[in-house]
Amino acid sequence: MNQRQERIIDLVRERGFVAIEALADHFAVTPQTVRRDINQLCDQGLMRRYHGGAGLPSSVENLAYQTRQVLNREAKSRIAAIVAREVPDNASLFINIGTTTEEVAKALVDRRGLRVITNNLNVASILSENRDFEVIVAGGLVRSRDKGIVGEATLDTIRQFKVDIGIIGISGIDDDGSLLDFDYREVRVAQAIIGNSRRVFLATDHTKFGRNAMVRLGHLDEIDAVFTDRPPTKAMRGIMKEADVALHIATAGADD
């Protein structure tokens, strides 16, 4: 994402809708250049196309799971690597549904003695390759679109455990620090994970900051550490500092 695209996102959040011609004038570029920017941002789920311009993305519908699996994959892999560094051998973990948490599972697969409870069949498949791990899959309804498991039986499984670290993903983080998602059933599982973990790690790429979603999961003050690929806004960093949330940034080309 270039600086112009980042500014386009800022303008959309300020105004709710921006016209292509107005953006072309604002940045002194051609309408075709603006359309390319908007198309790329819409493909990432950061904006929504409308006739003559673009507006805020839907708060009720997420991108297709297959799209999310390839979106920002390199950044998610870097995030996963720094999450894995904070997970000691022989730890007990919750890992929930999400493409970023799948990357975390890949980063953890060579560790020793992990005990993992998950409602994500993709995560279970990845981690079960290590014979030194104990992987418990939560019961419930399996969704074909993402291999996630949800429902009352899922909650019952989660509530039977108290683990060292809960690792969760998120669909959006509002400007006030609210954690947002699209599916209330996923939210209930994530809330149960937060409530039954001694420490909670949030793994999320930078596109989720300021992203809109309908269901409130909680607040950053319920999280112990945030792992992302770019520094969030000064205001967001202030919220984290006030809530004593550790911030870990996996910058490109850096070891830490």
PDB file of C-alpha atoms in Angstrom:
ATOM      1  CA  MET A   1       0.000   0.000   0.000  1.00  0.00           C
ATOM      2  CA  ASN A   2       1.461   3.359  -1.014  1.00  0.00           C
ATOM      3  CA  GLN A   3       1.092   6.701   0.769  1.00  0.00           C
ATOM      4  CA  ARG A   4      -1.625   7.903  -1.591  1.00  0.00           C
ATOM      5  CA  GLN A   5      -3.708   4.793  -0.907  1.00  0.00           C
ATOM      6  CA  GLU A   6      -3.287   5.277   2.833  1.00  0.00           C
ATOM      7  CA  ARG A   7      -4.504   8.864   2.483  1.00  0.00           C
ATOM      8  CA  ILE A   8      -7.484   7.708   0.389  1.00  0.00           C
ATOM      9  CA  ILE A   9      -8.473   5.387   3.244  1.00  0.00           C
ATOM     10  CA  ASP A  10      -8.182   8.263   5.705  1.00  0.00           C
ATOM     11  CA  LEU A  11     -10.446  10.441   3.533  1.00  0.00           C
ATOM     12  CA  VAL A  12     -13.047   7.677   3.229  1.00  0.00           C
ATOM     13  CA  ARG A  13     -13.127   7.233   6.994  1.00  0.00           C
ATOM     14  CA  GLU A  14     -13.482  10.987   7.478  1.00  0.00           C
ATOM     15  CA  ARG A  15     -16.206  11.505   4.866  1.00  0.00           C
ATOM     16  CA  GLY A  16     -17.880   8.114   4.439  1.00  0.00           C
ATOM     17  CA  PHE A  17     -17.748   8.460   0.623  1.00  0.00           C
ATOM     18  CA  VAL A  18     -15.255   9.934  -1.834  1.00  0.00           C
ATOM     19  CA  ALA A  19     -15.761  10.608  -5.550  1.00  0.00           C
ATOM     20  CA  ILE A  20     -13.142   9.502  -8.065  1.00  0.00           C
ATOM     21  CA  GLU A  21     -12.971  12.932  -9.711  1.00  0.00           C
ATOM     22  CA  ALA A  22     -12.531  14.662  -6.359  1.00  0.00           C
ATOM     23  CA  LEU A  23      -9.709  12.271  -5.429  1.00  0.00           C
ATOM     24  CA  ALA A  24      -8.025  12.832  -8.802  1.00  0.00           C
ATOM     25  CA  ASP A  25      -8.097  16.588  -8.208  1.00  0.00           C
ATOM     26  CA  HIS A  26      -6.945  16.213  -4.606  1.00  0.00           C
ATOM     27  CA  PHE A  27      -3.869  14.146  -5.514  1.00  0.00           C
ATOM     28  CA  ALA A  28      -3.261  15.736  -8.933  1.00  0.00           C
ATOM     29  CA  VAL A  29      -3.415  12.356 -10.695  1.00  0.00           C
ATOM     30  CA  THR A  30      -5.639  10.909 -13.405  1.00  0.00           C
ATOM     31  CA  PRO A  31      -9.010   9.288 -12.633  1.00  0.00           C
ATOM     32  CA  GLN A  32      -7.564   6.043 -14.011  1.00  0.00           C
ATOM     33  CA  THR A  33      -4.842   6.130 -11.351  1.00  0.00           C
ATOM     34  CA  VAL A  34      -7.438   6.667  -8.641  1.00  0.00           C
ATOM     35  CA  ARG A  35      -9.550   3.791  -9.970  1.00  0.00           C
ATOM     36  CA  ARG A  36      -6.533   1.472  -9.793  1.00  0.00           C
ATOM     37  CA  ASP A  37      -5.918   2.533  -6.214  1.00  0.00           C
ATOM     38  CA  ILE A  38      -9.561   2.006  -5.294  1.00  0.00           C
ATOM     39  CA  ASN A  39      -9.667  -1.396  -6.985  1.00  0.00           C
ATOM     40  CA  GLN A  40      -6.624  -2.551  -5.005  1.00  0.00           C
ATOM     41  CA  LEU A  41      -8.064  -1.258  -1.732  1.00  0.00           C
ATOM     42  CA  CYS A  42     -11.434  -2.872  -2.415  1.00  0.00           C
ATOM     43  CA  ASP A  43      -9.736  -6.182  -3.200  1.00  0.00           C
ATOM     44  CA  GLN A  44      -8.194  -5.984   0.288  1.00  0.00           C
ATOM     45  CA  GLY A  45     -11.584  -5.321   1.872  1.00  0.00           C
ATOM     46  CA  LEU A  46     -10.552  -1.831   2.983  1.00  0.00           C
ATOM     47  CA  MET A  47     -13.119   0.015   0.847  1.00  0.00           C
ATOM     48  CA  ARG A  48     -16.268  -0.657  -1.141  1.00  0.00           C
ATOM     49  CA  ARG A  49     -16.893   0.416  -4.733  1.00  0.00           C
ATOM     50  CA  TYR A  50     -19.867   2.624  -5.508  1.00  0.00           C
ATOM     51  CA  HIS A  51     -20.916   4.391  -8.696  1.00  0.00           C
ATOM     52  CA  GLY A  52     -18.507   7.273  -9.151  1.00  0.00           C
ATOM     53  CA  GLY A  53     -16.419   6.612  -6.097  1.00  0.00           C
ATOM     54  CA  ALA A  54     -15.852   4.479  -3.009  1.00  0.00           C
ATOM     55  CA  GLY A  55     -17.027   4.272   0.580  1.00  0.00           C
ATOM     56  CA  LEU A  56     -16.590   2.339   3.763  1.00  0.00           C
ATOM     57  CA  PRO A  57     -16.545  -1.470   3.506  1.00  0.00           C
ATOM     58  CA  SER A  58     -19.486  -3.538   4.686  1.00  0.00           C
ATOM     59  CA  SER A  59     -19.835  -3.959   8.432  1.00  0.00           C
ATOM     60  CA  VAL A  60     -21.895  -7.147   8.055  1.00  0.00           C
ATOM     61  CA  GLU A  61     -19.971  -9.221   5.509  1.00  0.00           C
ATOM     62  CA  ASN A  62     -16.344 -10.321   5.501  1.00  0.00           C
ATOM     63  CA  LEU A  63     -14.219 -11.230   2.499  1.00  0.00           C
ATOM     64  CA  ALA A  64     -14.263 -14.830   1.317  1.00  0.00           C
ATOM     65  CA  TYR A  65     -11.926 -17.033   3.345  1.00  0.00           C
ATOM     66  CA  GLN A  66      -9.903 -18.072   0.291  1.00  0.00           C
ATOM     67  CA  THR A  67      -9.329 -14.394  -0.496  1.00  0.00           C
ATOM     68  CA  ARG A  68      -8.207 -13.688   3.053  1.00  0.00           C
ATOM     69  CA  GLN A  69      -5.782 -16.620   2.977  1.00  0.00           C
ATOM     70  CA  VAL A  70      -3.704 -14.963   0.256  1.00  0.00           C
ATOM     71  CA  LEU A  71      -4.283 -11.347   1.335  1.00  0.00           C
ATOM     72  CA  ASN A  72      -1.201  -9.884   3.057  1.00  0.00           C
ATOM     73  CA  ARG A  73       0.182 -13.401   3.477  1.00  0.00           C
ATOM     74  CA  GLU A  74       3.797 -12.241   3.713  1.00  0.00           C
ATOM     75  CA  ALA A  75       2.885  -9.780   6.479  1.00  0.00           C
ATOM     76  CA  LYS A  76       0.890 -12.433   8.314  1.00  0.00           C
ATOM     77  CA  SER A  77       3.857 -14.800   8.121  1.00  0.00           C
ATOM     78  CA  ARG A  78       6.111 -12.149   9.690  1.00  0.00           C
ATOM     79  CA  ILE A  79       3.546 -11.526  12.413  1.00  0.00           C
ATOM     80  CA  ALA A  80       3.322 -15.252  13.096  1.00  0.00           C
ATOM     81  CA  ALA A  81       7.092 -15.481  13.498  1.00  0.00           C
ATOM     82  CA  ILE A  82       7.193 -12.873  16.277  1.00  0.00           C
ATOM     83  CA  VAL A  83       4.177 -14.448  17.997  1.00  0.00           C
ATOM     84  CA  ALA A  84       5.969 -17.808  17.996  1.00  0.00           C
ATOM     85  CA  ARG A  85       8.999 -16.251  19.710  1.00  0.00           C
ATOM     86  CA  GLU A  86       6.818 -15.350  22.681  1.00  0.00           C
ATOM     87  CA  VAL A  87       5.422 -18.873  23.077  1.00  0.00           C
ATOM     88  CA  PRO A  88       7.655 -21.118  25.216  1.00  0.00           C
ATOM     89  CA  ASP A  89       8.000 -24.853  24.736  1.00  0.00           C
ATOM     90  CA  ASN A  90       5.582 -26.950  26.803  1.00  0.00           C
ATOM     91  CA  ALA A  91       2.968 -24.168  26.889  1.00  0.00           C
ATOM     92  CA  SER A  92      -0.796 -24.647  26.735  1.00  0.00           C
ATOM     93  CA  LEU A  93      -2.630 -22.603  24.091  1.00  0.00           C
ATOM     94  CA  PHE A  94      -5.970 -21.674  22.612  1.00  0.00           C
ATOM     95  CA  ILE A  95      -5.886 -20.777  18.901  1.00  0.00           C
ATOM     96  CA  ASN A  96      -9.065 -19.560  17.205  1.00  0.00           C
ATOM     97  CA  ILE A  97     -10.415 -19.186  13.675  1.00  0.00           C
ATOM     98  CA  GLY A  98      -8.549 -16.992  11.207  1.00  0.00           C
ATOM     99  CA  THR A  99      -5.994 -16.822   8.441  1.00  0.00           C
ATOM    100  CA  THR A 100      -3.431 -15.075  10.659  1.00  0.00           C
ATOM    101  CA  THR A 101      -3.798 -17.694  13.387  1.00  0.00           C
ATOM    102  CA  GLU A 102      -3.219 -20.367  10.737  1.00  0.00           C
ATOM    103  CA  GLU A 103       0.104 -18.690   9.976  1.00  0.00           C
ATOM    104  CA  VAL A 104       0.869 -18.713  13.703  1.00  0.00           C
ATOM    105  CA  ALA A 105       0.240 -22.469  13.754  1.00  0.00           C
ATOM    106  CA  LYS A 106       2.752 -22.908  10.929  1.00  0.00           C
ATOM    107  CA  ALA A 107       5.316 -20.881  12.877  1.00  0.00           C
ATOM    108  CA  LEU A 108       4.777 -23.042  15.972  1.00  0.00           C
ATOM    109  CA  VAL A 109       4.927 -26.467  14.340  1.00  0.00           C
ATOM    110  CA  ASP A 110       8.600 -27.100  15.178  1.00  0.00           C
ATOM    111  CA  ARG A 111       8.267 -26.262  18.866  1.00  0.00           C
ATOM    112  CA  ARG A 112       8.252 -28.858  21.654  1.00  0.00           C
ATOM    113  CA  GLY A 113       5.558 -30.121  23.974  1.00  0.00           C
ATOM    114  CA  LEU A 114       2.733 -27.730  23.110  1.00  0.00           C
ATOM    115  CA  ARG A 115      -0.816 -28.495  24.245  1.00  0.00           C
ATOM    116  CA  VAL A 116      -3.299 -26.762  21.951  1.00  0.00           C
ATOM    117  CA  ILE A 117      -7.083 -26.424  22.054  1.00  0.00           C
ATOM    118  CA  THR A 118      -8.534 -25.033  18.838  1.00  0.00           C
ATOM    119  CA  ASN A 119     -11.814 -24.533  16.999  1.00  0.00           C
ATOM    120  CA  ASN A 120      -9.953 -24.295  13.696  1.00  0.00           C
ATOM    121  CA  LEU A 121      -9.558 -27.558  11.749  1.00  0.00           C
ATOM    122  CA  ASN A 122      -6.850 -25.994   9.587  1.00  0.00           C
ATOM    123  CA  VAL A 123      -4.831 -25.178  12.702  1.00  0.00           C
ATOM    124  CA  ALA A 124      -5.421 -28.689  14.074  1.00  0.00           C
ATOM    125  CA  SER A 125      -4.227 -30.239  10.822  1.00  0.00           C
ATOM    126  CA  ILE A 126      -1.062 -28.128  10.787  1.00  0.00           C
ATOM    127  CA  LEU A 127      -0.111 -28.755  14.412  1.00  0.00           C
ATOM    128  CA  SER A 128      -0.964 -32.459  14.415  1.00  0.00           C
ATOM    129  CA  GLU A 129       2.062 -32.999  12.148  1.00  0.00           C
ATOM    130  CA  ASN A 130       4.205 -32.654  15.277  1.00  0.00           C
ATOM    131  CA  ARG A 131       3.922 -35.892  17.259  1.00  0.00           C
ATOM    132  CA  ASP A 132       5.177 -34.131  20.378  1.00  0.00           C
ATOM    133  CA  PHE A 133       2.060 -31.941  20.482  1.00  0.00           C
ATOM    134  CA  GLU A 134      -1.301 -32.697  22.012  1.00  0.00           C
ATOM    135  CA  VAL A 135      -4.033 -31.110  19.910  1.00  0.00           C
ATOM    136  CA  ILE A 136      -7.626 -30.970  21.124  1.00  0.00           C
ATOM    137  CA  VAL A 137     -10.348 -29.973  18.666  1.00  0.00           C
ATOM    138  CA  ALA A 138     -13.402 -28.270  20.109  1.00  0.00           C
ATOM    139  CA  GLY A 139     -16.753 -29.823  19.336  1.00  0.00           C
ATOM    140  CA  GLY A 140     -19.487 -28.042  17.439  1.00  0.00           C
ATOM    141  CA  LEU A 141     -20.652 -27.141  13.946  1.00  0.00           C
ATOM    142  CA  VAL A 142     -17.941 -27.284  11.273  1.00  0.00           C
ATOM    143  CA  ARG A 143     -18.293 -24.547   8.651  1.00  0.00           C
ATOM    144  CA  SER A 144     -17.278 -25.683   5.178  1.00  0.00           C
ATOM    145  CA  ARG A 145     -16.152 -22.202   4.088  1.00  0.00           C
ATOM    146  CA  ASP A 146     -13.247 -21.922   6.549  1.00  0.00           C
ATOM    147  CA  LYS A 147     -13.094 -25.170   8.581  1.00  0.00           C
ATOM    148  CA  GLY A 148     -13.974 -23.198  11.698  1.00  0.00           C
ATOM    149  CA  ILE A 149     -16.015 -24.784  14.489  1.00  0.00           C
ATOM    150  CA  VAL A 150     -18.682 -22.801  16.338  1.00  0.00           C
ATOM    151  CA  GLY A 151     -21.684 -23.327  18.611  1.00  0.00           C
ATOM    152  CA  GLU A 152     -22.561 -24.166  22.189  1.00  0.00           C
ATOM    153  CA  ALA A 153     -20.477 -27.350  22.179  1.00  0.00           C
ATOM    154  CA  THR A 154     -17.458 -25.260  21.153  1.00  0.00           C
ATOM    155  CA  LEU A 155     -17.981 -22.951  24.113  1.00  0.00           C
ATOM    156  CA  ASP A 156     -18.370 -25.931  26.441  1.00  0.00           C
ATOM    157  CA  THR A 157     -14.983 -27.289  25.304  1.00  0.00           C
ATOM    158  CA  ILE A 158     -13.186 -23.956  25.720  1.00  0.00           C
ATOM    159  CA  ARG A 159     -14.608 -23.445  29.214  1.00  0.00           C
ATOM    160  CA  GLN A 160     -13.165 -26.757  30.418  1.00  0.00           C
ATOM    161  CA  PHE A 161      -9.614 -25.375  30.197  1.00  0.00           C
ATOM    162  CA  LYS A 162      -7.456 -22.619  31.650  1.00  0.00           C
ATOM    163  CA  VAL A 163      -4.420 -22.161  29.419  1.00  0.00           C
ATOM    164  CA  ASP A 164      -1.182 -20.193  29.432  1.00  0.00           C
ATOM    165  CA  ILE A 165      -1.813 -18.222  26.247  1.00  0.00           C
ATOM    166  CA  GLY A 166      -4.847 -17.555  24.080  1.00  0.00           C
ATOM    167  CA  ILE A 167      -3.956 -16.555  20.505  1.00  0.00           C
ATOM    168  CA  ILE A 168      -6.745 -14.834  18.593  1.00  0.00           C
ATOM    169  CA  GLY A 169      -7.276 -13.002  15.338  1.00  0.00           C
ATOM    170  CA  ILE A 170      -9.719 -10.190  14.650  1.00  0.00           C
ATOM    171  CA  SER A 171     -11.634  -8.639  11.749  1.00  0.00           C
ATOM    172  CA  GLY A 172     -11.414  -5.019  12.860  1.00  0.00           C
ATOM    173  CA  ILE A 173     -10.165  -2.683  15.585  1.00  0.00           C
ATOM    174  CA  ASP A 174     -12.168   0.511  15.990  1.00  0.00           C
ATOM    175  CA  ASP A 175     -10.531   3.867  16.690  1.00  0.00           C
ATOM    176  CA  ASP A 176     -11.644   3.659  20.335  1.00  0.00           C
ATOM    177  CA  GLY A 177      -9.894   0.307  20.824  1.00  0.00           C
ATOM    178  CA  SER A 178     -12.992  -1.857  20.399  1.00  0.00           C
ATOM    179  CA  LEU A 179     -12.333  -5.305  18.933  1.00  0.00           C
ATOM    180  CA  LEU A 180     -14.798  -6.118  16.145  1.00  0.00           C
ATOM    181  CA  ASP A 181     -15.837  -9.133  14.124  1.00  0.00           C
ATOM    182  CA  PHE A 182     -18.527 -10.175  11.653  1.00  0.00           C
ATOM    183  CA  ASP A 183     -19.932 -13.355  13.215  1.00  0.00           C
ATOM    184  CA  TYR A 184     -21.401 -13.341  16.726  1.00  0.00           C
ATOM    185  CA  ARG A 185     -20.724 -17.080  17.060  1.00  0.00           C
ATOM    186  CA  GLU A 186     -17.018 -16.540  16.428  1.00  0.00           C
ATOM    187  CA  VAL A 187     -17.108 -13.640  18.849  1.00  0.00           C
ATOM    188  CA  ARG A 188     -18.552 -15.793  21.621  1.00  0.00           C
ATOM    189  CA  VAL A 189     -15.735 -18.323  21.171  1.00  0.00           C
ATOM    190  CA  ALA A 190     -13.087 -15.590  21.183  1.00  0.00           C
ATOM    191  CA  GLN A 191     -14.625 -14.123  24.352  1.00  0.00           C
ATOM    192  CA  ALA A 192     -14.458 -17.541  25.994  1.00  0.00           C
ATOM    193  CA  ILE A 193     -10.801 -17.835  24.971  1.00  0.00           C
ATOM    194  CA  ILE A 194     -10.023 -14.426  26.484  1.00  0.00           C
ATOM    195  CA  GLY A 195     -11.816 -15.383  29.695  1.00  0.00           C
ATOM    196  CA  ASN A 196      -9.948 -18.670  30.052  1.00  0.00           C
ATOM    197  CA  SER A 197      -6.395 -17.616  29.157  1.00  0.00           C
ATOM    198  CA  ARG A 198      -3.770 -16.310  31.558  1.00  0.00           C
ATOM    199  CA  ARG A 199      -2.365 -14.154  28.748  1.00  0.00           C
ATOM    200  CA  VAL A 200      -4.006 -13.129  25.464  1.00  0.00           C
ATOM    201  CA  PHE A 201      -2.117 -12.425  22.234  1.00  0.00           C
ATOM    202  CA  LEU A 202      -3.861 -10.621  19.366  1.00  0.00           C
ATOM    203  CA  ALA A 203      -2.289 -11.330  15.961  1.00  0.00           C
ATOM    204  CA  THR A 204      -3.495  -8.914  13.287  1.00  0.00           C
ATOM    205  CA  ASP A 205      -2.112  -7.217  10.198  1.00  0.00           C
ATOM    206  CA  HIS A 206      -2.272  -3.434   9.846  1.00  0.00           C
ATOM    207  CA  THR A 207      -5.361  -3.461   7.596  1.00  0.00           C
ATOM    208  CA  LYS A 208      -7.558  -4.373  10.572  1.00  0.00           C
ATOM    209  CA  PHE A 209      -6.903  -1.084  12.385  1.00  0.00           C
ATOM    210  CA  GLY A 210      -9.857   1.226  11.742  1.00  0.00           C
ATOM    211  CA  ARG A 211     -11.723  -1.502   9.834  1.00  0.00           C
ATOM    212  CA  ASN A 212     -15.473  -1.670  10.335  1.00  0.00           C
ATOM    213  CA  ALA A 213     -17.314  -4.809  11.503  1.00  0.00           C
ATOM    214  CA  MET A 214     -20.692  -5.202  13.160  1.00  0.00           C
ATOM    215  CA  VAL A 215     -20.164  -7.359  16.254  1.00  0.00           C
ATOM    216  CA  ARG A 216     -18.242  -6.091  19.275  1.00  0.00           C
ATOM    217  CA  LEU A 217     -15.901  -8.700  20.744  1.00  0.00           C
ATOM    218  CA  GLY A 218     -14.292  -6.668  23.500  1.00  0.00           C
ATOM    219  CA  HIS A 219     -11.618  -4.011  23.965  1.00  0.00           C
ATOM    220  CA  LEU A 220      -7.861  -3.792  23.675  1.00  0.00           C
ATOM    221  CA  ASP A 221      -7.644  -3.494  27.453  1.00  0.00           C
ATOM    222  CA  GLU A 222      -8.518  -7.214  27.602  1.00  0.00           C
ATOM    223  CA  ILE A 223      -5.424  -8.078  25.542  1.00  0.00           C
ATOM    224  CA  ASP A 224      -1.880  -8.538  26.875  1.00  0.00           C
ATOM    225  CA  ALA A 225       0.023  -8.125  23.608  1.00  0.00           C
ATOM    226  CA  VAL A 226      -0.711  -7.061  20.026  1.00  0.00           C
ATOM    227  CA  PHE A 227       1.392  -8.410  17.161  1.00  0.00           C
ATOM    228  CA  THR A 228       1.164  -6.555  13.859  1.00  0.00           C
ATOM    229  CA  ASP A 229       3.243  -5.602  10.819  1.00  0.00           C
ATOM    230  CA  ARG A 230       3.082  -1.782  10.898  1.00  0.00           C
ATOM    231  CA  PRO A 231       2.907   0.802  13.661  1.00  0.00           C
ATOM    232  CA  PRO A 232      -0.711   1.820  14.360  1.00  0.00           C
ATOM    233  CA  THR A 233      -1.718   5.468  14.689  1.00  0.00           C
ATOM    234  CA  LYS A 234      -0.435   7.601  17.541  1.00  0.00           C
ATOM    235  CA  ALA A 235      -3.919   7.610  19.060  1.00  0.00           C
ATOM    236  CA  MET A 236      -4.108   3.819  18.908  1.00  0.00           C
ATOM    237  CA  ARG A 237      -0.673   3.477  20.470  1.00  0.00           C
ATOM    238  CA  GLY A 238      -1.893   5.778  23.234  1.00  0.00           C
ATOM    239  CA  ILE A 239      -4.855   3.469  23.907  1.00  0.00           C
ATOM    240  CA  MET A 240      -2.502   0.493  24.100  1.00  0.00           C
ATOM    241  CA  LYS A 241      -0.098   2.286  26.412  1.00  0.00           C
ATOM    242  CA  GLU A 242      -2.911   3.334  28.733  1.00  0.00           C
ATOM    243  CA  ALA A 243      -4.198  -0.257  28.823  1.00  0.00           C
ATOM    244  CA  ASP A 244      -0.657  -1.629  29.353  1.00  0.00           C
ATOM    245  CA  VAL A 245      -0.809  -3.644  26.110  1.00  0.00           C
ATOM    246  CA  ALA A 246       2.572  -4.675  24.722  1.00  0.00           C
ATOM    247  CA  LEU A 247       3.019  -3.833  21.034  1.00  0.00           C
ATOM    248  CA  HIS A 248       5.189  -6.040  18.812  1.00  0.00           C
ATOM    249  CA  ILE A 249       5.801  -4.950  15.213  1.00  0.00           C
ATOM    250  CA  ALA A 250       7.109  -7.361  12.572  1.00  0.00           C
ATOM    251  CA  THR A 251       8.627  -4.914  10.117  1.00  0.00           C
ATOM    252  CA  ALA A 252       9.693  -6.100   6.680  1.00  0.00           C
ATOM    253  CA  GLY A 253      13.348  -7.092   6.474  1.00  0.00           C
ATOM    254  CA  ALA A 254      13.847  -6.852  10.222  1.00  0.00           C
ATOM    255  CA  ASP A 255      14.588  -9.547  12.746  1.00  0.00           C
ATOM    256  CA  ASP A 256      12.427  -8.017  15.468  1.00  0.00           C
TER     257      ASP A 256
END
